[in-house]
Short mmCIF file of C-alpha atoms in Angstrom, two decimals:
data_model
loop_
_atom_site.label_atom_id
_atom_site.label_comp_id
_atom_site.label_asym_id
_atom_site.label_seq_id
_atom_site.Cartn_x
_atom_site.Cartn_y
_atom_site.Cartn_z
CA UNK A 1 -31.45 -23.76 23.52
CA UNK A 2 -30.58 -27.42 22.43
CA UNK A 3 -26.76 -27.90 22.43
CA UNK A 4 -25.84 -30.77 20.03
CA UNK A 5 -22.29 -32.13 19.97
CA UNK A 6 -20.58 -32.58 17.09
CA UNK A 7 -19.40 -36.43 16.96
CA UNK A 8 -15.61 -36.60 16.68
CA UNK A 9 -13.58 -39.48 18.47
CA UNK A 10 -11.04 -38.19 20.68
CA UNK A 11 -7.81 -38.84 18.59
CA UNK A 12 -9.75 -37.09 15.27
CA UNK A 13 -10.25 -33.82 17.33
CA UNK A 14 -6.87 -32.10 16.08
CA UNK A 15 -7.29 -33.61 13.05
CA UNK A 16 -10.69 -32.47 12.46
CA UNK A 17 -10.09 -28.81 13.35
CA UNK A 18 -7.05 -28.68 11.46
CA UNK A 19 -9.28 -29.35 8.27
CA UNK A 20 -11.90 -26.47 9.44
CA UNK A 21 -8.74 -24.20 9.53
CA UNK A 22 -7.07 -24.96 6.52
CA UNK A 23 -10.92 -24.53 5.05
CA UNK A 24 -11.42 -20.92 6.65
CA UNK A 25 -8.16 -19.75 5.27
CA UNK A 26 -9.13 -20.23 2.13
CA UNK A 27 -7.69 -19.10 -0.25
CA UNK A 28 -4.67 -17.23 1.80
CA UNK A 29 -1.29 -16.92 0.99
CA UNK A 30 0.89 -18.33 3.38
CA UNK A 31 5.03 -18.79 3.19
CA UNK A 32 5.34 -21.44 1.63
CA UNK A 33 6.82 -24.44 4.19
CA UNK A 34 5.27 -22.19 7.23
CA UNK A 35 2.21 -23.43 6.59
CA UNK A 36 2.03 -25.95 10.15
CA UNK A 37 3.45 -23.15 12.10
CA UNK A 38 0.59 -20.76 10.97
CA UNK A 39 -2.32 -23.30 11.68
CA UNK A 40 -0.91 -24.72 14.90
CA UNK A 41 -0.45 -20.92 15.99
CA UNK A 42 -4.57 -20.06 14.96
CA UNK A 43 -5.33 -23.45 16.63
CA UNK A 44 -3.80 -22.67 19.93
CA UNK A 45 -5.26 -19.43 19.82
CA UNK A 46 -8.62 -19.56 17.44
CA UNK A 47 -7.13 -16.29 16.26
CA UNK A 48 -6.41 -15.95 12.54
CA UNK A 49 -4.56 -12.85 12.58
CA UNK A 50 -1.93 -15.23 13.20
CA UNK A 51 -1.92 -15.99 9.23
CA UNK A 52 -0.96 -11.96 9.30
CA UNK A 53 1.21 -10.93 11.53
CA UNK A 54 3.70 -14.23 11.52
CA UNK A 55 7.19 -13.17 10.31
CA UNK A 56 9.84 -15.75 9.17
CA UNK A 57 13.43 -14.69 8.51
CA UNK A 58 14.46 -17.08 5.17
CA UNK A 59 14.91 -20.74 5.40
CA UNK A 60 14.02 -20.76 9.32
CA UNK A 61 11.77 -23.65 9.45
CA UNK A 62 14.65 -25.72 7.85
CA UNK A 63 17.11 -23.93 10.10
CA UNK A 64 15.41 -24.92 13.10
CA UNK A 65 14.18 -28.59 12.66
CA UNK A 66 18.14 -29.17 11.49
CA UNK A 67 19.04 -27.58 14.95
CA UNK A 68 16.43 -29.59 16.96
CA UNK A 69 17.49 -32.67 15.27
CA UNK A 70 20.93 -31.60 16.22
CA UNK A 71 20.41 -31.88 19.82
CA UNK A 72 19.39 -27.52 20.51
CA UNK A 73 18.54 -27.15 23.56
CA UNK A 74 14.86 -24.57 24.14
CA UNK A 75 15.15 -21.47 26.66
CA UNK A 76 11.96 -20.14 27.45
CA UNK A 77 10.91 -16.97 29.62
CA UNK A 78 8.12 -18.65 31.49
CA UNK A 79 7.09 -21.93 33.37
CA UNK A 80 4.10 -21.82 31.54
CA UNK A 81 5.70 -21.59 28.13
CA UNK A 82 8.34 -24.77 29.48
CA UNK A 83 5.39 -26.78 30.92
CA UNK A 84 3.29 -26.47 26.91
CA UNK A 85 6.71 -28.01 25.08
CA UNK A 86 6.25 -31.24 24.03
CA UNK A 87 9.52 -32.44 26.08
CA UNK A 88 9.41 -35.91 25.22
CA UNK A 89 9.72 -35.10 21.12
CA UNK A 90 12.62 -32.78 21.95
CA UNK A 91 14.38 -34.88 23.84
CA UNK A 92 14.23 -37.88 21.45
CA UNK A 93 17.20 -35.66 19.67
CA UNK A 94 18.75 -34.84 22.92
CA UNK A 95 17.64 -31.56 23.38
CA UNK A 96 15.85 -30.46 26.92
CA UNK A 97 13.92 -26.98 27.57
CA UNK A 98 15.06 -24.38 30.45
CA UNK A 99 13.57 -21.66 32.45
CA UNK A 100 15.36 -19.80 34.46
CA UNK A 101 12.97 -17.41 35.48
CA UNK A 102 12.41 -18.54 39.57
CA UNK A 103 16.07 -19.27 39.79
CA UNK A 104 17.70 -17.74 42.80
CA UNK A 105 21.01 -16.69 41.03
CA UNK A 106 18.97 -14.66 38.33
CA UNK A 107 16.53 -13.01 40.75
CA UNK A 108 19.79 -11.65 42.74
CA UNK A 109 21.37 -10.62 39.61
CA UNK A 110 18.58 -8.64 38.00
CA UNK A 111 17.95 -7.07 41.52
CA UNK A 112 21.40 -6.50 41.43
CA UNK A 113 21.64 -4.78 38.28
CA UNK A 114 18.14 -3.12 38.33
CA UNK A 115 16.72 -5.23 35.14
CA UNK A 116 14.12 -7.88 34.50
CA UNK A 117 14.46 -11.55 35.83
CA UNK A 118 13.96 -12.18 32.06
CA UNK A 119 16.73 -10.45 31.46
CA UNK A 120 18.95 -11.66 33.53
CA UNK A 121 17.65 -15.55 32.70
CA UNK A 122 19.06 -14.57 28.90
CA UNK A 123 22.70 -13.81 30.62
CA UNK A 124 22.06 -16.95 32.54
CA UNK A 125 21.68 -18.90 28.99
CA UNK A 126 24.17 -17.24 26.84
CA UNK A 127 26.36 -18.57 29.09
CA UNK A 128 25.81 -21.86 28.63
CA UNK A 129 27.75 -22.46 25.60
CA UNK A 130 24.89 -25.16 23.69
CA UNK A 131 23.38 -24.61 20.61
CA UNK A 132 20.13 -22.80 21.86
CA UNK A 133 16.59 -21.79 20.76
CA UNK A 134 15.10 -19.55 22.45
CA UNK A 135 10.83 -19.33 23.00
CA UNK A 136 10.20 -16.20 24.57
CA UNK A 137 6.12 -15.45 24.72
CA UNK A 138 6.01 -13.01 27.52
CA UNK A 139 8.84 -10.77 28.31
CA UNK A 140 9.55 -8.02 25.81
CA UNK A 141 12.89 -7.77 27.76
CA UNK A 142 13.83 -10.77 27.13
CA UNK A 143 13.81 -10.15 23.68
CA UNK A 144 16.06 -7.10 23.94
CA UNK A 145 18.61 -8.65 25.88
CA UNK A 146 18.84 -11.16 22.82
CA UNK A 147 19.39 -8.52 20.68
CA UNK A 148 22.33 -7.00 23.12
CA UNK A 149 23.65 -10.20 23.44
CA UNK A 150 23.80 -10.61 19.84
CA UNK A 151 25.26 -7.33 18.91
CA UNK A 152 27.71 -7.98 21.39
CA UNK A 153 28.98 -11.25 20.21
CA UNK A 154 28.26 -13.14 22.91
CA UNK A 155 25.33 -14.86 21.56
CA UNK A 156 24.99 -16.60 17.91
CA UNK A 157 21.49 -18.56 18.80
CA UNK A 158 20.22 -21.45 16.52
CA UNK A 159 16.34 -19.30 16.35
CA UNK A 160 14.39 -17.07 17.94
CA UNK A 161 10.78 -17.20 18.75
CA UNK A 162 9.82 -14.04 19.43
CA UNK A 163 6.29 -14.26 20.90
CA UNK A 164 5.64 -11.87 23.89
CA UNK A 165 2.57 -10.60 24.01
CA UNK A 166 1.35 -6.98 25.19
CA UNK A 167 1.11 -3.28 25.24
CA UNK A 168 5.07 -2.09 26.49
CA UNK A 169 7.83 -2.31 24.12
CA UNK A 170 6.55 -5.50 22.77
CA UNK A 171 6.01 -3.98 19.29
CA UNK A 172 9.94 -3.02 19.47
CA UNK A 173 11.02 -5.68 20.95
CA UNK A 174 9.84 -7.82 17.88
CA UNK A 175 11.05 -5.51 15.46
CA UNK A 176 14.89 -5.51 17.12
CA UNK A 177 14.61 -9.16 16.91
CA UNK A 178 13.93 -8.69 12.83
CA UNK A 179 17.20 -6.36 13.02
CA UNK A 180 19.30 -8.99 14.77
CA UNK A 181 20.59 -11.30 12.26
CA UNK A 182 19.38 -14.41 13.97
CA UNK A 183 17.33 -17.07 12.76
CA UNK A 184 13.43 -15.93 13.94
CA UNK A 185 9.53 -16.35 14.07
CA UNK A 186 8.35 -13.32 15.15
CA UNK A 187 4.39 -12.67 15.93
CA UNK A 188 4.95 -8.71 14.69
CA UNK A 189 2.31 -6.42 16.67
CA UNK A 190 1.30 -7.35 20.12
CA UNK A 191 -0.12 -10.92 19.82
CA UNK A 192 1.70 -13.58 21.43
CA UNK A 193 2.00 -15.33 24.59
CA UNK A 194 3.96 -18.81 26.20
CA UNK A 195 1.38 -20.86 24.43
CA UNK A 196 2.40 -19.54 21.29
CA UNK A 197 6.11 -19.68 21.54
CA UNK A 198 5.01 -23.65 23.08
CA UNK A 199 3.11 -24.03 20.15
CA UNK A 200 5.69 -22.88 17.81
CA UNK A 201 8.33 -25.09 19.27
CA UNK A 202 5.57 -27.82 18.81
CA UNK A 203 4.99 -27.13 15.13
CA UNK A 204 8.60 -27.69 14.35
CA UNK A 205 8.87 -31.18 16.64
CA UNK A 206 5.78 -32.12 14.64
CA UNK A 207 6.94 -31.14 11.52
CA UNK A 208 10.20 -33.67 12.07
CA UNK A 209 8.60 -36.84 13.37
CA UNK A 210 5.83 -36.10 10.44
CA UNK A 211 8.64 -36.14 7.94
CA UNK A 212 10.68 -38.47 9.33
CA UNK A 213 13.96 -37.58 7.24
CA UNK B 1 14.60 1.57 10.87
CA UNK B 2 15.30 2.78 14.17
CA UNK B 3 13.65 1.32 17.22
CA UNK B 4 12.55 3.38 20.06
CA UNK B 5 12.02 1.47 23.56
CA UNK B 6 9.25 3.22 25.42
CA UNK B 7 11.01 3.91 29.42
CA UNK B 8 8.85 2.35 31.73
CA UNK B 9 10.80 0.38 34.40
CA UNK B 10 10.07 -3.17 35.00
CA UNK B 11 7.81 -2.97 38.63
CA UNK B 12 5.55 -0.23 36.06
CA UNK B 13 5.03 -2.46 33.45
CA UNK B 14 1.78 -4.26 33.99
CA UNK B 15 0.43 -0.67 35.60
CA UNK B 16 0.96 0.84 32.60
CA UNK B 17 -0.27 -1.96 30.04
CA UNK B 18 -3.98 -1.87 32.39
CA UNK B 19 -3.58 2.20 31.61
CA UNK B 20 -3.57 1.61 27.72
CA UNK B 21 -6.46 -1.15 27.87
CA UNK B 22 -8.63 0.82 29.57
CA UNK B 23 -7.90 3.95 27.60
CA UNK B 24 -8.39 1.91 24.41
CA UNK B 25 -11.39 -0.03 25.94
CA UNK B 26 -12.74 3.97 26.11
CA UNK B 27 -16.18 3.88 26.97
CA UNK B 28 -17.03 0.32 26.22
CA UNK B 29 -19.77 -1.24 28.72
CA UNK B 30 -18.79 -4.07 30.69
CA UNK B 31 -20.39 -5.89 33.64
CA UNK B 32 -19.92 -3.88 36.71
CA UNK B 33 -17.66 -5.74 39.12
CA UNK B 34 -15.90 -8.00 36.27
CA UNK B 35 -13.59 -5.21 35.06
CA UNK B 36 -10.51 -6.53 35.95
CA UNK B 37 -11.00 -10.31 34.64
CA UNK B 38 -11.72 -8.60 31.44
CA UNK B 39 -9.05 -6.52 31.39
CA UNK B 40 -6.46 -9.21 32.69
CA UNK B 41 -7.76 -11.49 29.30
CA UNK B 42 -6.66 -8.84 27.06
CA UNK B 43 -3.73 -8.12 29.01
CA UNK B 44 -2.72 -11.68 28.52
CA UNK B 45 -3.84 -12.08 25.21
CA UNK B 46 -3.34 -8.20 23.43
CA UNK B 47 -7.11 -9.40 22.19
CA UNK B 48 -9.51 -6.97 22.59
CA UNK B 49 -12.43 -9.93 21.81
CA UNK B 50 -13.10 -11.08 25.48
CA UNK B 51 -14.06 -7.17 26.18
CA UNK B 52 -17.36 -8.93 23.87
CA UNK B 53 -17.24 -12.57 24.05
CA UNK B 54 -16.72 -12.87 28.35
CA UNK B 55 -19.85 -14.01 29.91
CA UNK B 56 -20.11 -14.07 33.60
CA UNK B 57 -23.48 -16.12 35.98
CA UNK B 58 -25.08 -13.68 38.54
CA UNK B 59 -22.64 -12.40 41.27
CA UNK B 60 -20.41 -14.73 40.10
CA UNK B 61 -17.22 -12.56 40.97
CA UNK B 62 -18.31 -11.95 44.73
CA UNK B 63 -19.29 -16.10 44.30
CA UNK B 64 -15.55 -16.90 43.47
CA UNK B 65 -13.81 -14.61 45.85
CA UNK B 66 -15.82 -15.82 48.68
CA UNK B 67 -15.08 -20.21 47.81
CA UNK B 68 -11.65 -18.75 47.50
CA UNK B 69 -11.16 -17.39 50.81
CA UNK B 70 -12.73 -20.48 52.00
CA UNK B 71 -10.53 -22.54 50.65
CA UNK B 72 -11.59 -23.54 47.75
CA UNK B 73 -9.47 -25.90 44.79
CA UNK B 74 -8.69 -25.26 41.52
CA UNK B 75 -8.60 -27.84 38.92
CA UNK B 76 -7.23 -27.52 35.39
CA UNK B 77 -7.79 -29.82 32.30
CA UNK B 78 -3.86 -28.70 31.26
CA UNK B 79 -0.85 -28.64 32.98
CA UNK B 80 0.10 -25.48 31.26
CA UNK B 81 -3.09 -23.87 33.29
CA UNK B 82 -1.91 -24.94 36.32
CA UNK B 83 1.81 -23.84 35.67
CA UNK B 84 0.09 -19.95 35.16
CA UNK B 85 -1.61 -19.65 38.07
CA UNK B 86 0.25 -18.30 41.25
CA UNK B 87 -0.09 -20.68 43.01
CA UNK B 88 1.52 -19.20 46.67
CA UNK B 89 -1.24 -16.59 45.90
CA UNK B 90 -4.07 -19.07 46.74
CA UNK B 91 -2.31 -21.21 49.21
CA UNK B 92 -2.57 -17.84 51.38
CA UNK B 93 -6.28 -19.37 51.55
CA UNK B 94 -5.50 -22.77 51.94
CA UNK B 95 -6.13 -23.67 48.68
CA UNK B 96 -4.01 -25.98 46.10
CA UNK B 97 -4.03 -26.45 42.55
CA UNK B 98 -4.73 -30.01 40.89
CA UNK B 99 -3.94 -31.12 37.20
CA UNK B 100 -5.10 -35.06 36.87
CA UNK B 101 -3.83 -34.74 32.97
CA UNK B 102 -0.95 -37.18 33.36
CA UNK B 103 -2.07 -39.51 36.38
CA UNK B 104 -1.32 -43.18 35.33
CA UNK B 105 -5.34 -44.07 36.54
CA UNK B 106 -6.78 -40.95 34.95
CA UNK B 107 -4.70 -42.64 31.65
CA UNK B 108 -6.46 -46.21 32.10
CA UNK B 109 -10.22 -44.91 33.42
CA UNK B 110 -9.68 -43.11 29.73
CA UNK B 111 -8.64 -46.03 27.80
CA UNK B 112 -10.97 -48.17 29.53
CA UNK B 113 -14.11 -45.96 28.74
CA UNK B 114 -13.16 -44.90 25.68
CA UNK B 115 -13.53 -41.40 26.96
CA UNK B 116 -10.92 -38.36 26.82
CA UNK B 117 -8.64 -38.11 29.75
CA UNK B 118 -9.95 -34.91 30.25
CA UNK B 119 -13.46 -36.35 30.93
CA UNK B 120 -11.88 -39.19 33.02
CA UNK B 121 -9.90 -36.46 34.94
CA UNK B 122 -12.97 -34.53 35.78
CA UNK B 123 -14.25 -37.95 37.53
CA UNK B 124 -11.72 -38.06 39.53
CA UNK B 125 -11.57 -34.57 40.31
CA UNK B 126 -15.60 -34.76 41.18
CA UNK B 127 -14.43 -37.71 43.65
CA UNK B 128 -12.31 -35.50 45.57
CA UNK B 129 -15.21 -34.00 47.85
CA UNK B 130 -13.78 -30.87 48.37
CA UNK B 131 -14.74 -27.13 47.26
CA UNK B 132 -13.94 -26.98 43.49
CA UNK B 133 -13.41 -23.99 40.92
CA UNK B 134 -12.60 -25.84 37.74
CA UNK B 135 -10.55 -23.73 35.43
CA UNK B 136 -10.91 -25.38 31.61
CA UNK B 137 -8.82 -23.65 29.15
CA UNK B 138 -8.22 -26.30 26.20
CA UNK B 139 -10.57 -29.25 26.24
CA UNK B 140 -14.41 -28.91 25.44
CA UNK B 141 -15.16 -32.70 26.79
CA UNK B 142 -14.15 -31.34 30.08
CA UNK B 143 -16.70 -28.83 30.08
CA UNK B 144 -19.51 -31.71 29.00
CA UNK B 145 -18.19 -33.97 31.27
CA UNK B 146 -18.46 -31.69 34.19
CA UNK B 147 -22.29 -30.72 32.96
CA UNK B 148 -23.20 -34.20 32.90
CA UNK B 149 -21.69 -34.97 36.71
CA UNK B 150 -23.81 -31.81 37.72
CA UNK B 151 -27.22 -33.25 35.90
CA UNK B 152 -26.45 -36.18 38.06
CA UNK B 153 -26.08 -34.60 41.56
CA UNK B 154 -22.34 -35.83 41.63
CA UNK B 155 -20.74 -32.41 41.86
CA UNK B 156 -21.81 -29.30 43.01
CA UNK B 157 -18.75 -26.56 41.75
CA UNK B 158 -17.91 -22.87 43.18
CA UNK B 159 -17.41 -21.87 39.75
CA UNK B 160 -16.31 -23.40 36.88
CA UNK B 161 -13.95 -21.15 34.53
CA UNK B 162 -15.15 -22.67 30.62
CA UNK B 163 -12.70 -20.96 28.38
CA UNK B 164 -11.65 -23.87 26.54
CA UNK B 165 -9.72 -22.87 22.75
CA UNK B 166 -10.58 -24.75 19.63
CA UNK B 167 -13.02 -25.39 16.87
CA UNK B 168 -14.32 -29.04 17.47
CA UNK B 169 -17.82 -29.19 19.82
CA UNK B 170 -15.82 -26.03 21.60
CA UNK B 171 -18.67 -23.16 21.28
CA UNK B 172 -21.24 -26.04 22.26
CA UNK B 173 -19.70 -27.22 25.34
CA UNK B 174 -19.89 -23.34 26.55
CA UNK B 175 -23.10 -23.27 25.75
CA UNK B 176 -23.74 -26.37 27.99
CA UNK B 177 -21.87 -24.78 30.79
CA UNK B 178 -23.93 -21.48 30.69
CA UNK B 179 -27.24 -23.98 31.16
CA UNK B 180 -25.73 -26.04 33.95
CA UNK B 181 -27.15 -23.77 37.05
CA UNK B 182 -23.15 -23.79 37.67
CA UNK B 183 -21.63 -20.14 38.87
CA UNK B 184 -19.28 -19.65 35.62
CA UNK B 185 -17.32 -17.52 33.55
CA UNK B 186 -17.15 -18.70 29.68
CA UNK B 187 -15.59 -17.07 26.85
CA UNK B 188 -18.47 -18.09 24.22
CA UNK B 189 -17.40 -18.80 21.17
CA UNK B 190 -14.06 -20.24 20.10
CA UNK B 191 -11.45 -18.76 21.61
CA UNK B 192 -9.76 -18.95 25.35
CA UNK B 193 -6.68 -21.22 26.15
CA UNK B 194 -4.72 -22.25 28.75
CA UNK B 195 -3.20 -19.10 29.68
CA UNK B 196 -6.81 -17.15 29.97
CA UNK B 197 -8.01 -20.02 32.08
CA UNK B 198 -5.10 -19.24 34.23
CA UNK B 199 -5.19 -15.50 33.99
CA UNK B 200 -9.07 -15.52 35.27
CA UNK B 201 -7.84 -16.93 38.25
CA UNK B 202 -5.19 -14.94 38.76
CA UNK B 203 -7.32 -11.96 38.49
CA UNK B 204 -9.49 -13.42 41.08
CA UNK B 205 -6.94 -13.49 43.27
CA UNK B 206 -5.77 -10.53 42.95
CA UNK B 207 -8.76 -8.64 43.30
CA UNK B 208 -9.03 -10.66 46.78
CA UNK B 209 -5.41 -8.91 47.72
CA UNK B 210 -6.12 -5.53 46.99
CA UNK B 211 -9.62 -5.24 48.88
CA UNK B 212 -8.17 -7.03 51.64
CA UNK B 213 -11.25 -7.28 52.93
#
């Protein structure tokens, strides 16, 4: 077989694919104003069931570049998902991203109280009393503990990327996010993963410095 | 409606999730020996398209353990890659993880070629005269660069992982890999990320610890 390249310069590339997958969707119906979201998600992935099974509660894309440009601060639920943000866009409004997922004070406290580390890195940012978004694309527990957290009152989070992917309790765990009240993008089914939720958070820093309002 | 959590505590969870892919992967044929890389992909991915689209060289799994145990490398083309793979895991073999992404020279070799600085970091990585797995989840002119520096007799790889994501010259520079005498694992066709290029080497490892051999 003869392999031949396609010739794209470098800095076309994301443009260039971009255009092939606003061409294969056709004719789709998207939300409208979700539209970046949905094609960065397929281009991280080259999965288009992402222009299916992405759920936005109203107004959230406004919602959430008015919170970023506020100075919200991202929680994530894995390294991996903390190392994809673009940090450098999000902390041109002051925000920063956290993990607290290897930290020793939230490994003793979920072995303490028999839960996840996830878990117990939501306690660990609830308590930190900043305007937060969260990007959670692993831990279905995670997402629970948001909900708690919520229904509790001790949580009122700017959005909610709710992103794990998997085969237990991420299905629920998505759909308990839809019940929360909160601001959310939610990947319903068991799609996901940390570079979706990094790609999400992405989409929305893109969106802003595209706009430049 | 009313949300039902499945009970499975949190040291079950991945057990279980390999019980439902393999029950749902029923009697689908894969390559002997490469089971649990495939499985692993879906696991991280809840896409049941690398049970099809995974191809593996001859003995390539036994190939990869072995380098491994020897001490082998790992380089990544993203520093999301090397954020997923456990990294204390293969430092048990001596073993370290480079990511040349964000290296001021790999910047300017880039700039000064007019190349990607993926393709510049796969020179220097190919300078580094050590035992190599490269693990390429997101950029196809890593995969041609490291075909041409095997053409030329300038590298000589344990494995190289080609699961790069995207629509842009990505399916080609598979194909390239797949013809480069290289050991390899590619996901043909578009999809793959950072995450699966992390998650085959993961697996890998793991498969290592539990034959303790």
């Amino acid at each position: 077989m003869k392999v031949q390249l396609e010739n794209v310069k470098p800095m076309d590339i994301e443009k260039r694919s971009f255009e092939i997958i606003t061409e294969e969707l056709g004719d789709k119906k998207l939300v409208p104003g979700t539209e970046l979201v949905v094609k960065r998600c397929i281009h991280t992935s080259a999965d288009f069931d992402y222009a299916d099974n992405l759920c936005f509660s109203p107004e959230v894309i406004e919602k959430a570049m008015a919170a970023i440009k506020d100075g919200a601060c991202i929680v994530t639920d894995t390294q991996m998902a903390k190392s994809g943000i673009n940090k450098r866009a999000l902390a041109r409004y002051g925000g920063e991203v956290y993990c607290f997922m290897s930290d020793k004070d939230v490994a003793e406290m979920a072995k303490k109280n028999g839960t996840t580390r996830a878990t117990a890195s939501m306690d660990k940012a609830a308590a930190l009393n900043k305007k937060l978004i969260f990007a959670i694309g692993n831990a279905p527990t995670a997402l629970v503990r948001l909900y708690e957290l919520i229904q509790e009152g001790k949580l009122d989070p700017e959005l909610i990327i709710g992103v794990p992917v998997g085969f237990v309790n991420v299905v629920q765990s998505k759909e308990l996010i839809m019940e929360s009240g909160a601001p959310y993008i939610v990947a319903r089914g068991r799609k996901g993963g940390s570079n979706i939720a990094a790609c999400i958070c992405n989409a929305l820093l893109y969106m802003i410095d595209n706009r430049r309002d």
